[in-house]
Amino acid sequence: MVSVDESISRLGEIDTGSSLSESERLRLSNALVAALRRVQSPWDIACSHGWIELTTIFAIKSLIDAGVFTKWAEQGSKPLTANEFAELTGADAVLLARLLRHLAAQHLITEVDEDKYASTPWALSLGTDLALSSIYGTFYHEIQVPLAASMPSFLKEIGFKNPTDVKDGNFQRVHGKNSTFFDFVASSPLRNKDFANAMDCHARGNISPWPEVYDTRNLTDGAKLDRPLVVDVGGSKGHDLEKFLDRHSDVLEGSLVLQDLPHVLEGLAINPAITICPHDFFKPQPVKGARAYYFHIVLHDWPDVQASEILRLTAEAMEPGYSKILIHEDVVSVRDPSVQATVADMTMMMCFSSAERTDQDWQRLISGIPGLQVSKIWRKPYTIGGIIEVDRII
């Protein structure tokens, strides 16, 4: 049996840097979590859920608001003491020492000397990447936390049935009978900004770029030049079309179309190859006969009834034998699913009474739309997210 000292020594040798692919990094991360669970006692786990995670979030958000991470990055992320952070930010040194100590105890930052802390890639990102820091803002405190706290009582009230009614779910229990998630987000400029940034972070950091999962030559080969190539439906800031341009920089101007609600697209600066087209996907698709209609983490927001309607309206705009629907979402494995997929599933349940879907769920949903069929489900081993390729056959 390997001794504790030897195990710790081996763990200290792990330094992925840039040597691992994303799939390898995720495999290693999940294996380390599994190893941690084997050595934790039930009380360790309960303490993490009941105290550590909760207090860590408030410590992080307080440090963000005090300007610690941005000021730290501006100083080149060099090791600093609590007193030095206080001089930079104007915050109380005793308070900062307590908050920083809590993060260092969890190896989010590194204590290199008594009351002196070195930065980490995570801490640097909080000071330089607005999308990452937005996760800890109103997205967490005003959207996620109230809904998560309500969920056990809501499930008990409905007799522990699987929620499927987007108009009468946990969100309405918290915010009122006639409220909707997206209206609530849009009603506050700060919430709207934090939500959009958080979705941008999710798209960049927690799911594989779609041209790395799907062979985009299937779209460019044989494409008709008199119509759009890719329509990104519900595409937010257009980050997925930018990823397509990274691989296909020679596409014609206007051949990529970004669609979302008007308030999302308002004031957006975008690559000239991309045309902005305000659109509500519960209304007929105005772009006809495109090569591909791309949905990235859109349909998981909706139970089957609404998701079917979105797909039906899209199918009406497609050219049989030419157009495709590409659905880029978590595809939940029925065996050994990733926590990234299951946490998304829990989030969809509490926010929308919807769900992440398995292969079989997607096949069932698509087969219910006349003229549509799944041609292939694309995925890379051990990575998050797959692409369901759907053809219009009649």
Short mmCIF file of C-alpha atoms in Angstrom, two decimals:
data_model
loop_
_atom_site.label_atom_id
_atom_site.label_comp_id
_atom_site.label_asym_id
_atom_site.label_seq_id
_atom_site.Cartn_x
_atom_site.Cartn_y
_atom_site.Cartn_z
CA MET A 1 0.00 0.00 0.00
CA VAL A 2 1.28 3.46 -0.92
CA SER A 3 1.99 5.60 2.15
CA VAL A 4 0.33 8.96 2.73
CA ASP A 5 3.65 10.76 2.24
CA GLU A 6 4.27 8.96 -1.05
CA SER A 7 0.72 9.71 -2.27
CA ILE A 8 1.14 13.39 -1.45
CA SER A 9 4.50 13.42 -3.22
CA ARG A 10 2.95 11.93 -6.36
CA LEU A 11 0.15 14.48 -6.30
CA GLY A 12 2.74 17.23 -6.08
CA GLU A 13 4.19 16.07 -9.37
CA ILE A 14 0.95 16.89 -11.21
CA ASP A 15 1.36 20.12 -13.16
CA THR A 16 -0.61 20.03 -16.37
CA GLY A 17 0.51 23.37 -17.78
CA SER A 18 -0.34 23.29 -21.47
CA SER A 19 0.80 19.72 -21.99
CA LEU A 20 -2.62 18.13 -21.71
CA SER A 21 -5.45 18.22 -24.19
CA GLU A 22 -8.83 19.34 -22.89
CA SER A 23 -10.12 15.77 -22.86
CA GLU A 24 -7.05 14.60 -20.90
CA ARG A 25 -7.39 17.49 -18.45
CA LEU A 26 -11.04 16.65 -17.76
CA ARG A 27 -10.24 12.96 -17.29
CA LEU A 28 -7.54 13.81 -14.79
CA SER A 29 -9.74 16.33 -12.96
CA ASN A 30 -12.58 13.83 -12.56
CA ALA A 31 -10.17 11.15 -11.38
CA LEU A 32 -8.78 13.50 -8.72
CA VAL A 33 -12.31 14.30 -7.52
CA ALA A 34 -13.03 10.57 -7.26
CA ALA A 35 -9.82 10.09 -5.25
CA LEU A 36 -10.76 12.98 -2.96
CA ARG A 37 -14.14 11.42 -2.24
CA ARG A 38 -12.43 8.17 -1.22
CA VAL A 39 -10.38 9.90 1.47
CA GLN A 40 -13.07 12.30 2.72
CA SER A 41 -15.30 11.36 5.61
CA PRO A 42 -19.07 11.96 5.36
CA TRP A 43 -18.55 14.92 7.67
CA ASP A 44 -15.89 16.36 5.39
CA ILE A 45 -18.31 16.25 2.49
CA ALA A 46 -21.20 17.73 4.46
CA CYS A 47 -18.94 20.51 5.77
CA SER A 48 -17.94 21.35 2.21
CA HIS A 49 -21.57 21.58 1.11
CA GLY A 50 -22.91 23.37 4.16
CA TRP A 51 -20.13 25.82 4.98
CA ILE A 52 -17.06 25.86 2.75
CA GLU A 53 -18.72 26.46 -0.62
CA LEU A 54 -21.14 29.04 0.77
CA THR A 55 -18.54 31.10 2.62
CA THR A 56 -16.03 30.85 -0.20
CA ILE A 57 -18.42 32.46 -2.66
CA PHE A 58 -19.09 35.45 -0.42
CA ALA A 59 -15.35 35.85 0.20
CA ILE A 60 -14.61 35.78 -3.54
CA LYS A 61 -17.40 38.24 -4.39
CA SER A 62 -16.28 40.62 -1.65
CA LEU A 63 -12.71 40.58 -2.92
CA ILE A 64 -13.93 41.17 -6.48
CA ASP A 65 -16.02 44.14 -5.35
CA ALA A 66 -13.11 45.55 -3.35
CA GLY A 67 -10.99 45.50 -6.50
CA VAL A 68 -8.43 43.05 -5.16
CA PHE A 69 -8.13 40.88 -8.27
CA THR A 70 -8.05 43.74 -10.80
CA LYS A 71 -5.50 45.71 -8.78
CA TRP A 72 -3.44 42.56 -8.28
CA ALA A 73 -3.35 41.92 -12.02
CA GLU A 74 -2.35 45.53 -12.65
CA GLN A 75 0.61 44.98 -10.30
CA GLY A 76 1.75 42.02 -12.38
CA SER A 77 0.24 39.49 -9.97
CA LYS A 78 3.32 39.62 -7.77
CA PRO A 79 3.06 38.25 -4.19
CA LEU A 80 1.46 40.79 -1.84
CA THR A 81 0.55 41.04 1.83
CA ALA A 82 -2.84 41.97 3.20
CA ASN A 83 -1.48 45.41 4.10
CA GLU A 84 -0.29 45.91 0.54
CA PHE A 85 -3.69 44.88 -0.80
CA ALA A 86 -5.25 47.36 1.62
CA GLU A 87 -3.04 50.15 0.26
CA LEU A 88 -4.06 49.27 -3.29
CA THR A 89 -7.79 49.05 -2.65
CA GLY A 90 -8.56 51.15 0.43
CA ALA A 91 -10.19 48.14 2.09
CA ASP A 92 -9.49 47.19 5.71
CA ALA A 93 -6.32 45.10 6.02
CA VAL A 94 -7.70 42.88 8.79
CA LEU A 95 -10.77 42.06 6.71
CA LEU A 96 -8.69 41.34 3.62
CA ALA A 97 -6.37 39.06 5.61
CA ARG A 98 -9.34 36.98 6.76
CA LEU A 99 -10.84 36.71 3.26
CA LEU A 100 -7.53 35.93 1.57
CA ARG A 101 -6.66 33.34 4.20
CA HIS A 102 -9.91 31.51 3.44
CA LEU A 103 -9.07 31.32 -0.26
CA ALA A 104 -5.50 30.23 0.43
CA ALA A 105 -6.77 27.42 2.67
CA GLN A 106 -8.46 26.01 -0.44
CA HIS A 107 -5.45 26.55 -2.71
CA LEU A 108 -7.29 29.12 -4.83
CA ILE A 109 -4.37 31.43 -4.11
CA THR A 110 -1.01 30.46 -2.59
CA GLU A 111 0.34 31.54 0.79
CA VAL A 112 4.09 31.95 0.24
CA ASP A 113 4.89 33.52 3.61
CA GLU A 114 3.02 34.62 6.69
CA ASP A 115 0.14 36.78 5.44
CA LYS A 116 1.68 37.00 1.96
CA TYR A 117 -0.08 35.58 -1.09
CA ALA A 118 0.90 34.60 -4.61
CA SER A 119 -1.55 34.64 -7.48
CA THR A 120 -2.81 31.65 -9.49
CA PRO A 121 -4.25 31.37 -13.02
CA TRP A 122 -7.73 31.52 -11.48
CA ALA A 123 -6.98 34.66 -9.49
CA LEU A 124 -5.36 36.33 -12.50
CA SER A 125 -8.41 35.51 -14.63
CA LEU A 126 -10.71 37.11 -12.06
CA GLY A 127 -8.74 40.32 -12.50
CA THR A 128 -8.58 40.27 -16.29
CA ASP A 129 -11.62 38.35 -17.57
CA LEU A 130 -14.97 40.05 -16.99
CA ALA A 131 -16.84 36.92 -18.06
CA LEU A 132 -15.26 34.83 -15.32
CA SER A 133 -15.83 37.37 -12.55
CA SER A 134 -19.46 37.83 -13.65
CA ILE A 135 -20.24 34.29 -12.54
CA TYR A 136 -19.77 35.46 -8.95
CA GLY A 137 -22.04 38.51 -9.38
CA THR A 138 -25.79 38.80 -9.78
CA PHE A 139 -25.73 35.61 -11.86
CA TYR A 140 -24.91 33.73 -8.65
CA HIS A 141 -26.56 35.81 -5.92
CA GLU A 142 -29.78 36.92 -7.62
CA ILE A 143 -30.40 34.10 -10.10
CA GLN A 144 -28.84 30.83 -8.99
CA VAL A 145 -28.95 30.94 -5.19
CA PRO A 146 -32.67 31.77 -4.66
CA LEU A 147 -33.72 29.11 -7.15
CA ALA A 148 -31.46 26.43 -5.66
CA ALA A 149 -32.67 27.23 -2.14
CA SER A 150 -36.30 26.90 -3.24
CA MET A 151 -35.94 23.65 -5.16
CA PRO A 152 -36.36 21.07 -2.35
CA SER A 153 -39.58 22.70 -1.13
CA PHE A 154 -40.88 23.00 -4.70
CA LEU A 155 -40.27 19.31 -5.44
CA LYS A 156 -41.98 18.34 -2.20
CA GLU A 157 -44.99 20.52 -3.06
CA ILE A 158 -45.45 18.83 -6.46
CA GLY A 159 -45.13 15.34 -4.98
CA PHE A 160 -41.57 14.75 -6.21
CA LYS A 161 -42.66 14.55 -9.84
CA ASN A 162 -40.29 15.48 -12.66
CA PRO A 163 -40.90 19.17 -13.48
CA THR A 164 -41.89 19.76 -17.12
CA ASP A 165 -44.04 22.92 -17.07
CA VAL A 166 -41.97 25.99 -17.93
CA LYS A 167 -44.89 28.26 -16.98
CA ASP A 168 -45.51 26.72 -13.56
CA GLY A 169 -42.16 25.68 -12.17
CA ASN A 170 -39.69 26.50 -9.46
CA PHE A 171 -38.91 29.87 -11.05
CA GLN A 172 -42.55 30.95 -10.69
CA ARG A 173 -42.56 29.74 -7.10
CA VAL A 174 -39.73 32.18 -6.35
CA HIS A 175 -40.59 35.13 -8.58
CA GLY A 176 -44.35 34.97 -9.14
CA LYS A 177 -46.85 33.10 -11.28
CA ASN A 178 -46.50 35.18 -14.44
CA SER A 179 -42.74 35.68 -14.29
CA THR A 180 -40.24 34.17 -16.73
CA PHE A 181 -36.52 33.59 -16.40
CA PHE A 182 -35.42 35.72 -19.33
CA ASP A 183 -37.75 38.61 -18.47
CA PHE A 184 -36.32 38.60 -14.94
CA VAL A 185 -32.77 38.68 -16.26
CA ALA A 186 -33.54 41.44 -18.76
CA SER A 187 -35.32 43.59 -16.14
CA SER A 188 -31.98 44.56 -14.56
CA PRO A 189 -29.12 45.94 -16.68
CA LEU A 190 -26.59 44.47 -14.26
CA ARG A 191 -28.27 41.05 -14.21
CA ASN A 192 -28.49 41.11 -18.00
CA LYS A 193 -24.81 42.00 -18.29
CA ASP A 194 -23.66 39.39 -15.76
CA PHE A 195 -25.83 36.70 -17.35
CA ALA A 196 -24.49 37.41 -20.86
CA ASN A 197 -20.92 37.41 -19.58
CA ALA A 198 -21.46 34.19 -17.64
CA MET A 199 -22.83 32.51 -20.78
CA ASP A 200 -19.79 33.76 -22.68
CA CYS A 201 -17.54 32.18 -20.06
CA HIS A 202 -19.47 28.93 -20.29
CA ALA A 203 -19.09 28.91 -24.05
CA ARG A 204 -15.34 29.51 -23.85
CA GLY A 205 -14.44 27.47 -20.82
CA ASN A 206 -16.82 24.61 -20.17
CA ILE A 207 -17.70 23.15 -23.53
CA SER A 208 -15.57 22.21 -26.52
CA PRO A 209 -15.48 24.72 -29.42
CA TRP A 210 -17.93 23.45 -31.98
CA PRO A 211 -15.54 23.37 -34.98
CA GLU A 212 -13.39 20.98 -32.92
CA VAL A 213 -16.34 18.64 -32.44
CA TYR A 214 -18.11 18.93 -35.79
CA ASP A 215 -16.39 18.75 -39.19
CA THR A 216 -17.40 22.16 -40.55
CA ARG A 217 -16.30 21.15 -44.05
CA ASN A 218 -19.70 19.44 -44.17
CA LEU A 219 -21.12 22.97 -44.35
CA THR A 220 -18.63 24.69 -46.66
CA ASP A 221 -18.41 21.85 -49.19
CA GLY A 222 -21.25 22.25 -51.65
CA ALA A 223 -22.55 25.43 -50.02
CA LYS A 224 -24.77 27.67 -52.15
CA LEU A 225 -23.38 31.20 -52.33
CA ASP A 226 -26.74 32.93 -52.76
CA ARG A 227 -27.83 32.30 -49.18
CA PRO A 228 -26.43 32.29 -45.62
CA LEU A 229 -24.04 29.55 -44.60
CA VAL A 230 -24.62 29.47 -40.81
CA VAL A 231 -27.45 31.05 -38.81
CA ASP A 232 -26.59 31.14 -35.10
CA VAL A 233 -30.02 31.08 -33.44
CA GLY A 234 -30.03 32.58 -29.96
CA GLY A 235 -26.33 33.24 -30.43
CA SER A 236 -25.86 35.99 -27.81
CA LYS A 237 -22.65 37.93 -28.63
CA GLY A 238 -21.67 35.80 -31.62
CA HIS A 239 -18.74 34.00 -30.02
CA ASP A 240 -19.60 30.76 -31.83
CA LEU A 241 -19.63 32.43 -35.24
CA GLU A 242 -16.24 33.92 -34.37
CA LYS A 243 -15.00 30.38 -33.74
CA PHE A 244 -16.26 29.41 -37.19
CA LEU A 245 -14.39 32.38 -38.68
CA ASP A 246 -11.21 31.28 -36.94
CA ARG A 247 -11.35 28.16 -39.10
CA HIS A 248 -12.97 29.63 -42.23
CA SER A 249 -11.72 33.19 -42.56
CA ASP A 250 -12.54 33.31 -46.28
CA VAL A 251 -16.33 33.14 -45.96
CA LEU A 252 -18.24 35.79 -47.89
CA GLU A 253 -19.45 38.89 -46.09
CA GLY A 254 -22.96 38.39 -44.77
CA SER A 255 -22.87 34.60 -45.05
CA LEU A 256 -23.00 34.25 -41.26
CA VAL A 257 -26.11 35.43 -39.40
CA LEU A 258 -26.38 36.14 -35.68
CA GLN A 259 -29.88 35.96 -34.20
CA ASP A 260 -31.09 36.84 -30.71
CA LEU A 261 -33.63 39.11 -29.05
CA PRO A 262 -33.21 42.84 -29.77
CA HIS A 263 -32.06 43.80 -26.27
CA VAL A 264 -29.27 41.19 -26.45
CA LEU A 265 -27.99 42.46 -29.80
CA GLU A 266 -28.35 46.16 -29.07
CA GLY A 267 -25.06 48.06 -29.46
CA LEU A 268 -23.11 44.91 -30.32
CA ALA A 269 -19.89 45.38 -32.28
CA ILE A 270 -19.42 42.40 -34.54
CA ASN A 271 -17.16 41.09 -37.32
CA PRO A 272 -18.30 42.46 -40.73
CA ALA A 273 -18.68 38.91 -42.01
CA ILE A 274 -21.60 38.51 -39.58
CA THR A 275 -25.04 39.97 -40.19
CA ILE A 276 -27.16 40.83 -37.13
CA CYS A 277 -30.78 39.69 -37.35
CA PRO A 278 -33.04 40.25 -34.30
CA HIS A 279 -35.31 37.22 -33.97
CA ASP A 280 -37.59 35.45 -31.50
CA PHE A 281 -37.22 31.72 -32.15
CA PHE A 282 -40.86 31.15 -31.19
CA LYS A 283 -41.78 32.97 -34.40
CA PRO A 284 -41.24 31.80 -38.01
CA GLN A 285 -37.57 31.70 -39.00
CA PRO A 286 -37.01 34.64 -41.40
CA VAL A 287 -33.80 33.25 -42.97
CA LYS A 288 -34.80 30.64 -45.52
CA GLY A 289 -32.73 27.81 -46.94
CA ALA A 290 -29.52 28.37 -44.98
CA ARG A 291 -26.92 25.64 -44.97
CA ALA A 292 -27.06 25.30 -41.17
CA TYR A 293 -29.16 26.58 -38.28
CA TYR A 294 -26.94 26.36 -35.22
CA PHE A 295 -28.27 26.22 -31.64
CA HIS A 296 -25.77 26.41 -28.78
CA ILE A 297 -27.14 25.65 -25.30
CA VAL A 298 -30.56 26.95 -26.36
CA LEU A 299 -32.92 23.98 -26.45
CA HIS A 300 -31.91 22.77 -23.00
CA ASP A 301 -33.69 25.87 -21.65
CA TRP A 302 -37.01 24.48 -22.81
CA PRO A 303 -39.08 21.39 -22.00
CA ASP A 304 -40.00 19.14 -24.91
CA VAL A 305 -43.19 21.01 -25.84
CA GLN A 306 -41.41 24.33 -26.40
CA ALA A 307 -38.24 22.73 -27.83
CA SER A 308 -40.38 20.92 -30.41
CA GLU A 309 -42.01 24.20 -31.45
CA ILE A 310 -38.61 25.87 -31.93
CA LEU A 311 -37.46 22.97 -34.09
CA ARG A 312 -40.71 22.89 -36.08
CA LEU A 313 -40.44 26.58 -36.95
CA THR A 314 -36.83 26.07 -37.98
CA ALA A 315 -37.70 23.04 -40.10
CA GLU A 316 -40.19 25.13 -42.07
CA ALA A 317 -37.34 27.39 -43.22
CA MET A 318 -35.01 24.56 -44.22
CA GLU A 319 -34.36 23.26 -47.73
CA PRO A 320 -34.79 19.46 -47.79
CA GLY A 321 -31.60 17.61 -48.64
CA TYR A 322 -29.49 20.73 -48.12
CA SER A 323 -30.17 22.47 -44.81
CA LYS A 324 -29.08 21.14 -41.44
CA ILE A 325 -29.81 21.88 -37.80
CA LEU A 326 -26.77 21.65 -35.51
CA ILE A 327 -27.59 21.41 -31.80
CA HIS A 328 -24.55 21.97 -29.59
CA GLU A 329 -25.32 20.92 -26.03
CA ASP A 330 -24.40 18.54 -23.28
CA VAL A 331 -25.38 15.02 -24.30
CA VAL A 332 -25.76 13.21 -21.01
CA SER A 333 -24.17 9.78 -20.89
CA VAL A 334 -26.47 7.15 -19.42
CA ARG A 335 -23.38 5.55 -17.85
CA ASP A 336 -20.75 7.51 -15.89
CA PRO A 337 -21.98 11.00 -16.80
CA SER A 338 -19.71 13.97 -16.15
CA VAL A 339 -20.51 16.35 -13.30
CA GLN A 340 -20.46 19.16 -15.86
CA ALA A 341 -23.46 17.55 -17.57
CA THR A 342 -25.32 16.70 -14.37
CA VAL A 343 -24.88 20.17 -12.85
CA ALA A 344 -26.31 21.63 -16.04
CA ASP A 345 -29.23 19.22 -15.74
CA MET A 346 -29.94 20.35 -12.17
CA THR A 347 -29.71 23.99 -13.27
CA MET A 348 -32.19 23.47 -16.08
CA MET A 349 -34.59 21.78 -13.66
CA MET A 350 -34.54 24.61 -11.15
CA CYS A 351 -34.63 27.46 -13.68
CA PHE A 352 -36.84 26.19 -16.52
CA SER A 353 -38.44 22.84 -15.59
CA SER A 354 -36.36 21.50 -18.47
CA ALA A 355 -33.43 19.10 -18.71
CA GLU A 356 -30.20 18.10 -20.36
CA ARG A 357 -30.90 15.24 -22.75
CA THR A 358 -29.37 11.84 -23.44
CA ASP A 359 -28.83 10.38 -26.92
CA GLN A 360 -32.18 8.66 -26.64
CA ASP A 361 -33.91 11.86 -25.52
CA TRP A 362 -32.58 13.72 -28.55
CA GLN A 363 -33.61 10.94 -30.92
CA ARG A 364 -37.12 10.94 -29.46
CA LEU A 365 -37.46 14.73 -29.59
CA ILE A 366 -36.21 15.06 -33.19
CA SER A 367 -38.24 12.13 -34.50
CA GLY A 368 -41.39 13.91 -33.35
CA ILE A 369 -40.83 16.77 -35.83
CA PRO A 370 -42.15 15.95 -39.33
CA GLY A 371 -39.39 15.90 -41.92
CA LEU A 372 -36.49 15.88 -39.48
CA GLN A 373 -34.13 13.07 -38.54
CA VAL A 374 -30.89 12.78 -36.60
CA SER A 375 -28.08 11.90 -39.00
CA LYS A 376 -25.26 11.77 -36.46
CA ILE A 377 -24.32 12.76 -32.92
CA TRP A 378 -20.79 14.17 -32.89
CA ARG A 379 -18.68 14.10 -29.74
CA LYS A 380 -15.07 13.86 -28.63
CA PRO A 381 -14.15 11.38 -25.88
CA TYR A 382 -14.04 12.81 -22.34
CA THR A 383 -15.01 16.31 -23.45
CA ILE A 384 -18.09 18.33 -22.55
CA GLY A 385 -20.76 18.81 -25.16
CA GLY A 386 -21.79 17.08 -28.35
CA ILE A 387 -23.38 18.20 -31.60
CA ILE A 388 -26.60 16.62 -32.81
CA GLU A 389 -26.67 16.90 -36.60
CA VAL A 390 -30.23 16.97 -37.94
CA ASP A 391 -31.25 16.80 -41.61
CA ARG A 392 -34.45 17.92 -43.31
CA ILE A 393 -35.35 14.93 -45.45
CA ILE A 394 -38.78 15.95 -46.82
#
